[in-house]
Amino acid sequence: MREEDSNWFSRWEEELPSPEELMPLSQTLITPDLAIAFDIRNPHTTNTNPTTTPPQQQQQQQQNQTPISNPSPPNPSQQPTSTDFADSGELGSGTAGEEPARTLKRPRLVWTPQLHKRFVDAVAHLGIKNAVPKTIMQLMSVDGLTRENVASHLQKYRLYLKRMQGISAAGAGGTASAAAVADPATDHLFASSPVPPHFLHPAARPNSDHFLPFVPVPALHHHHHQQQQQLAAAQFHRHVGHFGSPTNGHFENPFMSRPSQQQQLHRMGGPVHNSVSGGYVEDMESANASGGRKVLTLFPTGDD
DNA sequence: GAGCAAATAT
DNA sequence: GATATTTGCT
């Protein structure tokens, strides 16, 4: 009853990813220096596009082909910055203009368990009533996350909850092992994060949103957690920077601890990692292998 | 702008 | 093939 609420509420903050765990979307995972160190370069420097630009939807693919790193700039004296590091502009001549770089299609966002958890937390605190994409998005305050991302995810999440209710009801009815009925294939992600009790029992808690009208996440971090993003960024940067040589002596690699993420994340063994595109991290190395797809990773850390 | 279903893309 | 995104509609 009430205890659950207060409990849930107090636990919320605790369960929120700590600044150290948070991985901001707007961080480059690989520094230019690192790229150079690993001798990362463009497999095919073919940027010279045919004069005829096929007015088809292939434009996105052209982007995707853009591997990270600037190949071999005719200007060795110039240190590549994280900015131009994002795209050397090989596709700039084609469909994608360099100007509206941010208006371009955002790379596919990967809903990591951590990100989803944040999502669930936000929804939980808003209450189902107020849990609309826009507010959720604001609450999450994840850089780079769009309203549509949330809307889309919310849509699926609702379906998931619906199913959960269904099976839980059926299970209570008598058909045991109903929980097992939940499609394991459909909700890997959702299952990874605990669903607030009242989500499944709307009737039990008709007004769970009375105590939390709207609280921006940063505000919730009453501590010094304000600049979590920068903090995490710095830390993460260090990790990446020292790749194979932990200076701290006790840091674990911030990357996946879940096998399921591996395919979307990069493999540690590979030098190639990702570039930043004014918003978040992308992975292209696995992309090139499978046809070229851009993937966004938000919370590389696999902590639950 | 939100919600939903279906289509589409990766 | 699984997922995330986009689209069309209400």
Short mmCIF file of C-alpha atoms (C1' of nucleotides) in Angstrom, two decimals:
data_model
loop_
_atom_site.label_atom_id
_atom_site.label_comp_id
_atom_site.label_asym_id
_atom_site.label_seq_id
_atom_site.Cartn_x
_atom_site.Cartn_y
_atom_site.Cartn_z
CA MET A 1 0.00 0.00 0.00
CA ARG A 2 1.48 3.22 1.12
CA GLU A 3 4.64 1.63 2.18
CA GLU A 4 5.25 0.39 -1.25
CA ASP A 5 4.89 3.83 -2.59
CA SER A 6 7.26 5.53 -0.29
CA ASN A 7 9.54 2.66 -0.67
CA TRP A 8 9.40 2.84 -4.38
CA PHE A 9 9.82 6.50 -4.30
CA SER A 10 12.82 6.50 -2.07
CA ARG A 11 14.35 3.75 -4.00
CA TRP A 12 13.96 5.50 -7.23
CA GLU A 13 16.81 7.81 -6.83
CA GLU A 14 18.99 5.10 -5.54
CA GLU A 15 18.29 3.01 -8.52
CA LEU A 16 19.01 5.77 -10.90
CA PRO A 17 22.25 5.36 -12.63
CA SER A 18 24.93 7.18 -10.81
CA PRO A 19 26.93 9.78 -12.62
CA GLU A 20 29.69 7.32 -13.00
CA GLU A 21 27.38 4.90 -14.66
CA LEU A 22 25.70 7.33 -16.88
CA MET A 23 26.89 7.52 -20.35
CA PRO A 24 25.92 10.70 -22.05
CA LEU A 25 24.81 10.49 -25.58
CA SER A 26 26.93 13.34 -26.57
CA GLN A 27 30.25 11.84 -26.05
CA THR A 28 32.69 10.56 -28.50
CA LEU A 29 33.97 7.20 -27.52
CA ILE A 30 37.15 7.46 -29.37
CA THR A 31 39.50 10.28 -29.35
CA PRO A 32 41.23 11.42 -32.45
CA ASP A 33 44.48 10.53 -30.85
CA LEU A 34 43.24 7.11 -30.14
CA ALA A 35 42.19 6.70 -33.70
CA ILE A 36 45.60 7.70 -34.81
CA ALA A 37 47.21 5.49 -32.27
CA PHE A 38 45.37 2.54 -33.64
CA ASP A 39 45.98 3.62 -37.14
CA ILE A 40 42.34 3.73 -37.90
CA ARG A 41 41.65 4.86 -41.33
CA ASN A 42 39.15 4.75 -44.00
CA PRO A 43 39.02 1.47 -45.88
CA HIS A 44 37.85 3.15 -48.97
CA THR A 45 38.54 6.74 -49.52
CA THR A 46 36.09 6.78 -52.31
CA ASN A 47 34.13 9.81 -51.69
CA THR A 48 33.98 10.90 -55.23
CA ASN A 49 30.41 10.30 -55.89
CA PRO A 50 29.00 9.75 -59.31
CA THR A 51 27.62 12.84 -60.84
CA THR A 52 24.26 11.25 -60.83
CA THR A 53 22.74 11.15 -57.45
CA PRO A 54 20.05 8.53 -57.36
CA PRO A 55 17.04 10.30 -55.92
CA GLN A 56 16.08 7.22 -54.08
CA GLN A 57 15.89 6.49 -50.45
CA GLN A 58 19.37 5.16 -50.53
CA GLN A 59 20.62 8.38 -49.16
CA GLN A 60 20.77 6.96 -45.71
CA GLN A 61 22.92 4.14 -46.80
CA GLN A 62 25.37 6.51 -48.24
CA GLN A 63 25.73 7.98 -44.84
CA ASN A 64 26.20 4.67 -43.27
CA GLN A 65 29.04 3.86 -45.45
CA THR A 66 30.88 6.59 -43.81
CA PRO A 67 33.27 4.93 -41.51
CA ILE A 68 34.69 6.90 -38.74
CA SER A 69 37.95 8.67 -38.75
CA ASN A 70 39.37 10.86 -41.32
CA PRO A 71 41.35 8.76 -43.64
CA SER A 72 44.47 10.56 -44.61
CA PRO A 73 43.94 14.25 -44.66
CA PRO A 74 46.22 16.14 -46.95
CA ASN A 75 46.94 18.24 -43.96
CA PRO A 76 48.93 16.25 -41.46
CA SER A 77 49.72 19.28 -39.42
CA GLN A 78 46.13 19.62 -38.49
CA GLN A 79 44.93 17.74 -35.50
CA PRO A 80 41.54 16.28 -36.08
CA THR A 81 39.02 17.50 -33.64
CA SER A 82 36.11 15.55 -32.40
CA THR A 83 33.98 17.69 -34.57
CA ASP A 84 35.34 16.99 -37.95
CA PHE A 85 36.17 13.63 -36.68
CA ALA A 86 32.57 12.72 -36.88
CA ASP A 87 32.44 12.82 -40.57
CA SER A 88 35.14 13.67 -42.90
CA GLY A 89 32.62 14.90 -45.30
CA GLU A 90 32.82 12.16 -47.80
CA LEU A 91 29.12 12.05 -47.93
CA GLY A 92 28.89 15.72 -47.62
CA SER A 93 29.19 16.08 -51.30
CA GLY A 94 26.38 13.71 -51.88
CA THR A 95 22.95 13.68 -50.37
CA ALA A 96 23.82 14.97 -46.99
CA GLY A 97 24.82 18.55 -46.85
CA GLU A 98 27.26 19.46 -44.19
CA GLU A 99 25.25 22.30 -42.94
CA PRO A 100 22.15 20.62 -41.58
CA ALA A 101 24.29 17.97 -40.05
CA ARG A 102 22.04 17.79 -37.07
CA THR A 103 18.89 17.81 -39.04
CA LEU A 104 19.93 14.64 -40.66
CA LYS A 105 18.42 11.38 -39.73
CA ARG A 106 19.51 10.32 -36.36
CA PRO A 107 21.11 6.97 -36.08
CA ARG A 108 19.12 4.15 -34.72
CA LEU A 109 18.90 4.34 -31.01
CA VAL A 110 19.66 1.28 -29.02
CA TRP A 111 17.57 0.88 -25.94
CA THR A 112 20.00 -0.59 -23.55
CA PRO A 113 18.71 -2.03 -20.32
CA GLN A 114 20.10 0.98 -18.55
CA LEU A 115 18.36 3.37 -20.80
CA HIS A 116 15.18 1.43 -20.58
CA LYS A 117 15.45 1.43 -16.84
CA ARG A 118 15.65 5.13 -16.90
CA PHE A 119 12.67 5.17 -19.10
CA VAL A 120 10.72 2.98 -16.74
CA ASP A 121 11.74 5.10 -13.83
CA ALA A 122 10.55 8.18 -15.53
CA VAL A 123 7.25 6.63 -16.41
CA ALA A 124 6.86 5.32 -12.94
CA HIS A 125 7.31 8.67 -11.40
CA LEU A 126 5.20 10.50 -13.77
CA GLY A 127 2.51 7.99 -13.22
CA ILE A 128 0.88 6.32 -16.10
CA LYS A 129 -1.44 9.19 -16.25
CA ASN A 130 1.19 11.72 -17.06
CA ALA A 131 3.48 9.41 -18.79
CA VAL A 132 3.37 10.84 -22.24
CA PRO A 133 6.30 10.89 -24.58
CA LYS A 134 7.06 14.50 -24.13
CA THR A 135 7.14 14.51 -20.38
CA ILE A 136 8.91 11.23 -20.21
CA MET A 137 11.51 12.54 -22.49
CA GLN A 138 11.99 15.57 -20.31
CA LEU A 139 12.18 13.55 -17.20
CA MET A 140 14.74 11.26 -18.61
CA SER A 141 16.73 14.21 -19.73
CA VAL A 142 18.90 12.11 -21.86
CA ASP A 143 20.82 14.03 -24.36
CA GLY A 144 20.00 13.11 -27.88
CA LEU A 145 16.86 11.31 -27.01
CA THR A 146 13.97 12.51 -29.06
CA ARG A 147 10.30 12.57 -28.33
CA GLU A 148 9.73 10.06 -31.05
CA ASN A 149 12.24 7.74 -29.58
CA VAL A 150 10.30 7.79 -26.40
CA ALA A 151 6.96 7.63 -28.10
CA SER A 152 7.95 4.63 -30.07
CA HIS A 153 9.40 2.92 -27.10
CA LEU A 154 6.47 3.82 -24.95
CA GLN A 155 4.18 2.29 -27.47
CA LYS A 156 5.96 -0.98 -27.30
CA TYR A 157 6.28 -0.77 -23.59
CA ARG A 158 2.57 -0.38 -23.21
CA LEU A 159 1.99 -3.41 -25.27
CA TYR A 160 4.38 -5.22 -23.08
CA LEU A 161 2.63 -4.11 -19.92
CA LYS A 162 -0.63 -5.10 -21.42
CA ARG A 163 0.60 -8.53 -22.07
CA MET A 164 2.08 -8.74 -18.63
CA GLN A 165 -1.22 -7.90 -17.11
CA GLY A 166 -2.88 -10.48 -19.21
CA ILE A 167 -0.59 -13.25 -18.28
CA SER A 168 -0.46 -12.31 -14.66
CA ALA A 169 -4.22 -12.39 -14.56
CA ALA A 170 -4.31 -15.69 -16.34
CA GLY A 171 -1.69 -17.03 -14.03
CA ALA A 172 -3.71 -16.03 -11.02
CA GLY A 173 -6.76 -17.60 -12.56
CA GLY A 174 -5.33 -21.02 -12.44
CA THR A 175 -3.25 -21.58 -15.49
CA ALA A 176 0.07 -21.68 -13.79
CA SER A 177 3.31 -20.88 -15.49
CA ALA A 178 1.49 -18.22 -17.32
CA ALA A 179 4.42 -15.96 -16.78
CA ALA A 180 6.40 -18.24 -18.95
CA VAL A 181 3.99 -17.50 -21.69
CA ALA A 182 5.43 -14.08 -22.08
CA ASP A 183 7.11 -14.06 -25.39
CA PRO A 184 10.74 -14.26 -24.62
CA ALA A 185 11.48 -13.12 -28.08
CA THR A 186 9.45 -10.00 -27.94
CA ASP A 187 10.53 -8.43 -24.75
CA HIS A 188 14.08 -9.05 -23.98
CA LEU A 189 14.60 -5.50 -23.13
CA PHE A 190 11.49 -4.94 -21.11
CA ALA A 191 12.11 -7.95 -19.01
CA SER A 192 15.51 -6.66 -18.13
CA SER A 193 14.06 -3.87 -16.14
CA PRO A 194 11.68 -4.29 -13.22
CA VAL A 195 8.23 -3.00 -13.80
CA PRO A 196 6.79 -0.89 -11.04
CA PRO A 197 4.06 -2.78 -9.22
CA HIS A 198 1.34 -0.32 -9.86
CA PHE A 199 1.94 -0.55 -13.53
CA LEU A 200 0.39 -3.92 -13.56
CA HIS A 201 -2.31 -2.99 -11.12
CA PRO A 202 -3.80 0.26 -12.26
CA ALA A 203 -6.87 -0.45 -10.23
CA ALA A 204 -4.88 -0.73 -7.06
CA ARG A 205 -3.30 2.60 -7.46
CA PRO A 206 -5.49 4.96 -9.40
CA ASN A 207 -3.55 8.00 -8.36
CA SER A 208 0.05 7.28 -7.99
CA ASP A 209 1.06 10.48 -9.53
CA HIS A 210 -0.07 12.84 -6.89
CA PHE A 211 3.22 13.27 -5.26
CA LEU A 212 5.28 13.85 -8.28
CA PRO A 213 3.86 16.28 -10.73
CA PHE A 214 7.00 16.90 -12.58
CA VAL A 215 10.51 16.69 -11.42
CA PRO A 216 13.38 17.10 -13.78
CA VAL A 217 15.91 14.43 -13.21
CA PRO A 218 18.82 16.76 -12.67
CA ALA A 219 16.90 18.38 -9.89
CA LEU A 220 16.42 15.08 -8.23
CA HIS A 221 20.06 14.66 -7.85
CA HIS A 222 20.27 16.74 -4.77
CA HIS A 223 23.87 15.87 -4.42
CA HIS A 224 26.67 16.97 -6.58
CA HIS A 225 25.28 14.94 -9.37
CA GLN A 226 24.38 17.81 -11.49
CA GLN A 227 27.00 17.43 -14.06
CA GLN A 228 26.72 13.75 -14.31
CA GLN A 229 27.07 13.85 -17.99
CA GLN A 230 30.29 15.68 -18.05
CA LEU A 231 31.57 13.60 -15.25
CA ALA A 232 30.71 10.38 -16.87
CA ALA A 233 32.08 11.69 -20.06
CA ALA A 234 35.37 12.42 -18.50
CA GLN A 235 35.60 9.10 -16.85
CA PHE A 236 34.54 7.24 -19.85
CA HIS A 237 36.99 9.09 -21.88
CA ARG A 238 39.72 8.02 -19.61
CA HIS A 239 38.65 4.48 -19.96
CA VAL A 240 38.71 4.57 -23.63
CA GLY A 241 41.86 6.51 -23.65
CA HIS A 242 43.67 3.90 -21.71
CA PHE A 243 42.01 1.08 -23.32
CA GLY A 244 44.33 -1.74 -22.44
CA SER A 245 46.07 -0.11 -19.58
CA PRO A 246 43.93 0.74 -16.61
CA THR A 247 45.65 3.42 -14.69
CA ASN A 248 43.27 3.35 -11.82
CA GLY A 249 44.11 -0.19 -11.27
CA HIS A 250 40.60 -1.25 -10.64
CA PHE A 251 38.32 -0.05 -13.28
CA GLU A 252 36.33 -2.49 -15.24
CA ASN A 253 35.68 -1.84 -18.78
CA PRO A 254 32.58 0.26 -19.09
CA PHE A 255 31.33 -1.64 -22.03
CA MET A 256 28.80 -4.32 -22.18
CA SER A 257 28.42 -6.85 -19.59
CA ARG A 258 25.55 -8.30 -21.47
CA PRO A 259 26.07 -10.61 -24.35
CA SER A 260 22.99 -9.31 -26.02
CA GLN A 261 24.53 -5.93 -26.39
CA GLN A 262 27.65 -7.17 -27.89
CA GLN A 263 26.36 -7.33 -31.33
CA GLN A 264 25.39 -3.75 -31.18
CA LEU A 265 28.33 -2.54 -29.30
CA HIS A 266 31.80 -2.88 -30.45
CA ARG A 267 34.18 -5.55 -29.51
CA MET A 268 36.90 -4.48 -27.22
CA GLY A 269 39.49 -6.14 -29.31
CA GLY A 270 38.85 -3.93 -32.22
CA PRO A 271 40.57 -0.64 -32.33
CA VAL A 272 37.86 0.94 -34.28
CA HIS A 273 35.13 2.49 -32.33
CA ASN A 274 32.97 5.35 -33.05
CA SER A 275 32.55 8.90 -33.79
CA VAL A 276 30.32 11.52 -32.45
CA SER A 277 27.68 13.16 -34.43
CA GLY A 278 26.74 16.07 -32.32
CA GLY A 279 24.55 13.99 -30.18
CA TYR A 280 25.61 10.55 -29.42
CA VAL A 281 27.87 7.72 -29.91
CA GLU A 282 27.78 5.65 -32.92
CA ASP A 283 29.18 2.36 -33.75
CA MET A 284 30.13 1.59 -37.24
CA GLU A 285 32.68 -1.03 -37.03
CA SER A 286 30.21 -3.82 -36.72
CA ALA A 287 28.29 -1.89 -39.22
CA ASN A 288 30.73 -2.20 -41.97
CA ALA A 289 30.79 -5.87 -41.47
CA SER A 290 27.10 -6.33 -41.77
CA GLY A 291 26.31 -3.93 -44.46
CA GLY A 292 26.82 -0.64 -42.79
CA ARG A 293 24.49 0.46 -40.10
CA LYS A 294 24.78 3.13 -37.55
CA VAL A 295 23.97 2.30 -34.03
CA LEU A 296 23.57 4.50 -31.08
CA THR A 297 24.61 3.40 -27.70
CA LEU A 298 23.61 5.31 -24.68
CA PHE A 299 24.72 3.44 -21.68
CA PRO A 300 27.59 1.22 -22.50
CA THR A 301 27.88 0.32 -18.91
CA GLY A 302 26.22 -2.91 -18.09
CA ASP A 303 25.16 -2.44 -14.58
CA ASP A 304 21.86 -3.41 -13.29
"C1'" DG B 1 0.73 16.53 -29.42
"C1'" DA B 2 -0.68 11.79 -28.10
"C1'" DG B 3 -1.97 7.06 -29.24
"C1'" DC B 4 -2.13 3.24 -32.28
"C1'" DA B 5 -1.40 -0.02 -36.09
"C1'" DA B 6 1.11 -1.09 -39.90
"C1'" DA B 7 4.90 -0.44 -42.89
"C1'" DT B 8 9.56 0.32 -43.45
"C1'" DA B 9 14.46 0.50 -42.48
"C1'" DT B 10 18.64 -1.15 -40.36
"C1'" DG C 1 14.91 -12.01 -38.00
"C1'" DA C 2 14.69 -8.70 -34.35
"C1'" DT C 3 14.14 -3.82 -33.32
"C1'" DA C 4 13.70 0.76 -33.84
"C1'" DT C 5 11.80 4.29 -36.65
"C1'" DT C 6 8.49 6.22 -39.69
"C1'" DT C 7 3.99 6.91 -41.49
"C1'" DG C 8 -0.95 7.51 -41.69
"C1'" DC C 9 -4.76 8.07 -39.21
"C1'" DT C 10 -7.83 9.27 -35.19
#
